[in-house]
Short mmCIF file of C-alpha atoms and ligand atoms in Angstrom, two decimals:
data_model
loop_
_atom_site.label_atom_id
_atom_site.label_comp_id
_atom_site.label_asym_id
_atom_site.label_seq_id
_atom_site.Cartn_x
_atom_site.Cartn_y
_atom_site.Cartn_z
CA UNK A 1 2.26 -39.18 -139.32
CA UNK A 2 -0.14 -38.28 -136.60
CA UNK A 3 -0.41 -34.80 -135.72
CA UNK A 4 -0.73 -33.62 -131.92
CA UNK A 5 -3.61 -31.56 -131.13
CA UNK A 6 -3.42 -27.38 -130.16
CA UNK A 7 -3.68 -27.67 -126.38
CA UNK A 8 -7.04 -25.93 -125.08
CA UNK A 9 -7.73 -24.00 -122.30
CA UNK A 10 -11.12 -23.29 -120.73
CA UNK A 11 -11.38 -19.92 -118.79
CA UNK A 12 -14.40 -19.51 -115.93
CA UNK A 13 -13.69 -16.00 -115.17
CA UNK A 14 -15.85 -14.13 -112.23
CA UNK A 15 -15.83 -12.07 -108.68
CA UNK A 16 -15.92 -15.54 -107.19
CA UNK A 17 -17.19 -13.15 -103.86
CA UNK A 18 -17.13 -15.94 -102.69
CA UNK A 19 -16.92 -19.41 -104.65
CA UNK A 20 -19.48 -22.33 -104.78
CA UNK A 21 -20.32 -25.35 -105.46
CA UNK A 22 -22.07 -23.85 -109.22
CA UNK A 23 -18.74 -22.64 -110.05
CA UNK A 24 -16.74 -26.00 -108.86
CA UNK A 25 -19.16 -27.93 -111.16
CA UNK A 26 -18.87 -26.09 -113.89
CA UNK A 27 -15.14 -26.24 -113.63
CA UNK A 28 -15.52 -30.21 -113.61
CA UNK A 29 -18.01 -30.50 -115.94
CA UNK A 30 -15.13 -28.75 -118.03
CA UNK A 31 -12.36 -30.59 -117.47
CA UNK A 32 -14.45 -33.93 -118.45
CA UNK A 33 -15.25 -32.31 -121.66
CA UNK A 34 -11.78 -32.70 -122.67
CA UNK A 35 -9.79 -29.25 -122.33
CA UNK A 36 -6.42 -29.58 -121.40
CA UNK A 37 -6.58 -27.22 -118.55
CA UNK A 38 -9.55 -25.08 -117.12
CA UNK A 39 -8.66 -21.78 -115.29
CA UNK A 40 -10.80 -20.15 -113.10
CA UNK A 41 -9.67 -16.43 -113.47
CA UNK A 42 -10.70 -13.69 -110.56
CA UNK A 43 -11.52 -10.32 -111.74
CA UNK A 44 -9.76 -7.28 -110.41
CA UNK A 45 -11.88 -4.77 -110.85
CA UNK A 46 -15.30 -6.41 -112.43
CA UNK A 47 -15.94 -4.26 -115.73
CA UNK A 48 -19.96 -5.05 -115.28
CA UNK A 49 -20.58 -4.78 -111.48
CA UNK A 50 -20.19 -3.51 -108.05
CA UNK A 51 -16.81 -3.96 -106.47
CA UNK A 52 -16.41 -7.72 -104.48
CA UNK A 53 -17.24 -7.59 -100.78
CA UNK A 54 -13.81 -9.27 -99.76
CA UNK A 55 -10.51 -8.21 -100.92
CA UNK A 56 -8.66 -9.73 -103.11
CA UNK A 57 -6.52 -11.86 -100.80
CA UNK A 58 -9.32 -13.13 -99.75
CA UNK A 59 -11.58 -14.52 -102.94
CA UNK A 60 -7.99 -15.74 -103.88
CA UNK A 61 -7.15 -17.91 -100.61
CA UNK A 62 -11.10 -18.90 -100.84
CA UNK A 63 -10.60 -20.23 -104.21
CA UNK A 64 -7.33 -21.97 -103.76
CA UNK A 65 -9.01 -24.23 -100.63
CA UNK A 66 -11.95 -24.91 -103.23
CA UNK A 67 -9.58 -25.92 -106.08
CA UNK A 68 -6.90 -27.96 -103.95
CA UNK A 69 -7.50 -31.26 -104.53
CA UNK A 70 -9.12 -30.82 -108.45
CA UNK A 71 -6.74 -32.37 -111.19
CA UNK A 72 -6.53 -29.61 -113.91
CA UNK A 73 -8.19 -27.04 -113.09
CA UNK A 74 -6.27 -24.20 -111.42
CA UNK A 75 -6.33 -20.39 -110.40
CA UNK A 76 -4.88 -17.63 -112.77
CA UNK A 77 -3.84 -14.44 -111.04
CA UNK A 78 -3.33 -12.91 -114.24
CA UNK A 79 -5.88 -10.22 -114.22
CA UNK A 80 -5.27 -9.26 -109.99
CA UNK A 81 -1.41 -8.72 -111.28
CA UNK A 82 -3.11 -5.56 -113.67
CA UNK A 83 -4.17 -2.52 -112.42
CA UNK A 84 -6.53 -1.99 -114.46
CA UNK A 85 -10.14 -3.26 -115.52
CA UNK A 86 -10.44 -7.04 -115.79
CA UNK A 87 -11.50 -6.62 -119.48
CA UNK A 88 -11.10 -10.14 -121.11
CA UNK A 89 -10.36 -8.95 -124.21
CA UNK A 90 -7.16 -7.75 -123.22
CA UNK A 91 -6.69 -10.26 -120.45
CA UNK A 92 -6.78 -12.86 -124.05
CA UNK A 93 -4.23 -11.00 -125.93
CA UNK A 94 -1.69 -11.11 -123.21
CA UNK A 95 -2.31 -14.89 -122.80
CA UNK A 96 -2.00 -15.26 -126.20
CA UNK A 97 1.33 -13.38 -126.09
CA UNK A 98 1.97 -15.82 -123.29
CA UNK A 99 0.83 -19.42 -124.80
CA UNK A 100 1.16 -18.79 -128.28
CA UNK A 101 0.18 -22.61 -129.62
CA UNK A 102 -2.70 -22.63 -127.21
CA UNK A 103 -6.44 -22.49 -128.05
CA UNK A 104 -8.73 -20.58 -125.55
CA UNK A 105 -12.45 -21.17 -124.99
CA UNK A 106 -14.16 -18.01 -122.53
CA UNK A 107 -16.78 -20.43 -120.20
CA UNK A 108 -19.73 -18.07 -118.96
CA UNK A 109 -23.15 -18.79 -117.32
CA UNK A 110 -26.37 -18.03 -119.66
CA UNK A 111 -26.47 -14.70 -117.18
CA UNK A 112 -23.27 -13.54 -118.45
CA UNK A 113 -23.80 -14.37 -122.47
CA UNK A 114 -27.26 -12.30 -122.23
CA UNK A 115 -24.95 -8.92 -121.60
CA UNK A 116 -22.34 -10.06 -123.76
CA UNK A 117 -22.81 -7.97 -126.14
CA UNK A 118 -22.20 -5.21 -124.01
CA UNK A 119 -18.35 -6.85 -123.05
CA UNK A 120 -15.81 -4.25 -123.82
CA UNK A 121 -14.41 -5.51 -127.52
CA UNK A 122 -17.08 -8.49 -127.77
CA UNK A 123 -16.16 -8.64 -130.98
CA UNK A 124 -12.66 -9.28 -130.69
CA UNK A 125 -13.04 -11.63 -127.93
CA UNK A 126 -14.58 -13.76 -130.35
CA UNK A 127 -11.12 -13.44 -132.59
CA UNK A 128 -9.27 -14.44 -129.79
CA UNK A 129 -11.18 -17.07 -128.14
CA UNK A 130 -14.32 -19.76 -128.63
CA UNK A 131 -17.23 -19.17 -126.14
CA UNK A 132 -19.17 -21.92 -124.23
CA UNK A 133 -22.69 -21.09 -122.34
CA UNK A 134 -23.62 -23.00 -119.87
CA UNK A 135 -26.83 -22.76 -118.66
CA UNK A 136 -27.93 -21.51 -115.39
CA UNK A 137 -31.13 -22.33 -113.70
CA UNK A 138 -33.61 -19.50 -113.05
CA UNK A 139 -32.15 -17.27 -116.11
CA UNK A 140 -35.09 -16.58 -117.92
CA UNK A 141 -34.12 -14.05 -120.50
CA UNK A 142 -34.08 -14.97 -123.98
CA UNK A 143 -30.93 -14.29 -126.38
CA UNK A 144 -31.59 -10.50 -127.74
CA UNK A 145 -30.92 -9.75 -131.39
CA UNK A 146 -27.23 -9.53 -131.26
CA UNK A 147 -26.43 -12.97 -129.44
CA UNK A 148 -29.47 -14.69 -132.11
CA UNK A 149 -27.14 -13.63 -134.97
CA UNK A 150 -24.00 -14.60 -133.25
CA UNK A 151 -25.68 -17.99 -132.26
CA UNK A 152 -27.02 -18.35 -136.07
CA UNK A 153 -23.30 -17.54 -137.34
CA UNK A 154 -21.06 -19.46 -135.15
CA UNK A 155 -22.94 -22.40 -133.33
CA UNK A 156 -20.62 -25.26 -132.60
CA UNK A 157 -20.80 -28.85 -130.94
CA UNK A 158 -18.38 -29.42 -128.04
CA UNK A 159 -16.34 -31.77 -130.70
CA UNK A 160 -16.00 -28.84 -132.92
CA UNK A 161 -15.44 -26.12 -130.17
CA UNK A 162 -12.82 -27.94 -129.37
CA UNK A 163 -11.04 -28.51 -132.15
CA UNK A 164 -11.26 -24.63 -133.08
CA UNK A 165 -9.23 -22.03 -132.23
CA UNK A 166 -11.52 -18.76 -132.08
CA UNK A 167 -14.66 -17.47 -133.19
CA UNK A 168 -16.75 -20.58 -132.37
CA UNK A 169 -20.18 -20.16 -129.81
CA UNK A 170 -21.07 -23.43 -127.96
CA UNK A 171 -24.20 -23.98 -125.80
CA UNK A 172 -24.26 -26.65 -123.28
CA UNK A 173 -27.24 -27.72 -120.83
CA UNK A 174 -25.47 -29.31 -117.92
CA UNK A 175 -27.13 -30.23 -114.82
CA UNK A 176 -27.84 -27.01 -112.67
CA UNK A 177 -27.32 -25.74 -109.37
CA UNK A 178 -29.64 -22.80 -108.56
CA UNK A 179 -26.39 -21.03 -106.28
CA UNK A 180 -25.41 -17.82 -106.24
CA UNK A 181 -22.50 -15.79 -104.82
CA UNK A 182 -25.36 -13.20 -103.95
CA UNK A 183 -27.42 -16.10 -102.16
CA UNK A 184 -24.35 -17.03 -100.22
CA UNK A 185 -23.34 -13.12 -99.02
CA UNK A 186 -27.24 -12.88 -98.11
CA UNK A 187 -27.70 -16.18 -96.13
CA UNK A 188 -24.83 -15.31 -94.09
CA UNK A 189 -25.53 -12.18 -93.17
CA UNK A 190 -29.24 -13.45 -92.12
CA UNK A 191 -27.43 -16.28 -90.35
CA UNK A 192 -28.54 -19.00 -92.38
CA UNK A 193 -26.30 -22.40 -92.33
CA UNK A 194 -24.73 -22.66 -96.00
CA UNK A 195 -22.81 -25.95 -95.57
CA UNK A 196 -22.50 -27.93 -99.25
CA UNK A 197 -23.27 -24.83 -101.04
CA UNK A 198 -19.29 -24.14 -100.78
CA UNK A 199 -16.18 -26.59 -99.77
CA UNK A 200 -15.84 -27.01 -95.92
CA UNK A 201 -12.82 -25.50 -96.51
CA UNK A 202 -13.84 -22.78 -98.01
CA UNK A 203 -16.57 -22.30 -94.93
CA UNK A 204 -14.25 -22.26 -92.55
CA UNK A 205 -11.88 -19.72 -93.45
CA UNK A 206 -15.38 -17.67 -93.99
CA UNK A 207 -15.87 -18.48 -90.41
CA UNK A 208 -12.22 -17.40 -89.45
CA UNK A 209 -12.70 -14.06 -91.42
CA UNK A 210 -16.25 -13.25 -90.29
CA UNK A 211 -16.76 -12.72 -93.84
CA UNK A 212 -20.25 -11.45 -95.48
CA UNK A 213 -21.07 -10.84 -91.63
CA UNK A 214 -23.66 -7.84 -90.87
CA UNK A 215 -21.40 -6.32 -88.55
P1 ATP B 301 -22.92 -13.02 -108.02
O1 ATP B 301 -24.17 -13.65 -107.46
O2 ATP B 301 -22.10 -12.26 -107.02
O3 ATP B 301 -23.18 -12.26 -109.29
P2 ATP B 301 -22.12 -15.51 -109.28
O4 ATP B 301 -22.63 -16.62 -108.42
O5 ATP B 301 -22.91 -15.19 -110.53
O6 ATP B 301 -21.92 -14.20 -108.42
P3 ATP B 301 -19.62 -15.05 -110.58
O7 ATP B 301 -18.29 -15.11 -109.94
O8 ATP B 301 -20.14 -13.73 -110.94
O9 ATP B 301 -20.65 -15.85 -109.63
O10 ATP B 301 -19.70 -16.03 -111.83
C1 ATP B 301 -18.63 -16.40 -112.63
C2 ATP B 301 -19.15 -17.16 -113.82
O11 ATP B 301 -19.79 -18.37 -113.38
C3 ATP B 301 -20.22 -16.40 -114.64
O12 ATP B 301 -20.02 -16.69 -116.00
C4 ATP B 301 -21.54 -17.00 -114.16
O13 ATP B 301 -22.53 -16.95 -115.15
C5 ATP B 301 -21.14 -18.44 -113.87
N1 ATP B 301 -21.92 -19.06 -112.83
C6 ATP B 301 -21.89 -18.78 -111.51
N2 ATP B 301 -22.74 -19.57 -110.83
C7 ATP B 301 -23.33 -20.38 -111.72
C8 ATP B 301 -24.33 -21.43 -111.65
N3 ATP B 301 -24.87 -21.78 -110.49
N4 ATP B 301 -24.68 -22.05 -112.81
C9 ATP B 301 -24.13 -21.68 -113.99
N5 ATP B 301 -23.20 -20.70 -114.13
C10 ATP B 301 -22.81 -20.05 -113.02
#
């Protein structure tokens, strides 16, 4: 008798202050590597950075324009309906409460798995989830000790990352866009034109909000 497969989720959690066309590709380039569902996740209060420029309305409403017309991949509101830090270790236990046969797979940029270690309970995000790097053009640091060992330990193909449920580390060179959400706020408050780095959609309601404005 065939047996079904554990659905998988991939998460692409950030400020998303505001979203771009890196993020939007990385969500694709997800959802064509075969998990069931890919959720991009806006942080609350960021654990590892200054607090986002616009409110939380507002990186919400930007993100839901961006995500519109994208089979499969959709917004979770789950850490903005906390109070608290957006610490994604906890953020995994209460989807795991939530989705109990589901596998979950934590997406970050190389950026983000060069600090890892430093992720509130890194450890036990790694119990509760797989990780997949992606890499991100113009990161230049190399893995420090801690992420070398973890690398050594865990390393796993997409096939097998997706077949597990936790604990697995996969690396993935897909092709790069050199964007920022820090490039965006800047060129907008210098008055540059960022069309086709974000959705037109997305640039207009900037437009409408005066967003990232120097005024
Ligand atoms: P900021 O410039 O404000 O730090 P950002 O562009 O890095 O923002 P975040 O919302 O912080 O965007 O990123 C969310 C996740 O997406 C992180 O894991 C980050 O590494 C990843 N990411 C963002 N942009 C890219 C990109 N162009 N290529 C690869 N990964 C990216």
């Amino acid at each position: 008798m065939a047996t079904s497969r554990q659905a998988h989720w991939a998460i692409l959690g950030g400020t998303f202050d505001p979203v771009h066309i890196g993020h939007l590709r990385i969500a694709l380039q997800l959802r064509g590597a075969g998990f069931d569902r890919v959720l991009m996740m806006p942080n609350r209060i960021p654990p590892h950075r200054p607090s986002p420029q616009a409110s939380t309305e507002q990186r919400l409403d930007m993100l839901r324009l961006a995500t519109q017309d994208l089979d499969g991949i959709e917004i979770s509101d789950i850490e903005l309906r906390r109070d608290d830090c957006s610490y994604s270790a906890i953020t995994l236990e209460h989807l795991k409460e939530e989705q109990t046969d589901t596998a979950f797979t934590w997406a970050m940029g190389t950026d983000a798995w060069i600090s890892f270690d430093r992720w509130f309970r890194a450890e036990d995000i790694l119990k509760l989830a797989n990780l997949l790097v992606i890499n991100r053009p113009g990161e230049r640091q190399t893995m420090a000790h801690w992420q070398q060992q973890q690398w050594l330990n865990r390393q796993a193909s997409l096939e097998e990352l997706l077949t597990s449920s936790a604990g697995r580390i996969c690396q993935q060179t897909w092709p790069g866009l050199d964007i920022s959400a820090t490039g965006l706020r800047h060129a907008i408050e210098q008055g540059d034109n960022i069309q086709f780095l974000t959705p037109d959609s997305v640039l207009e309601y900037l437009n409408q909000h005066q967003l990232y404005r120097n005024n």
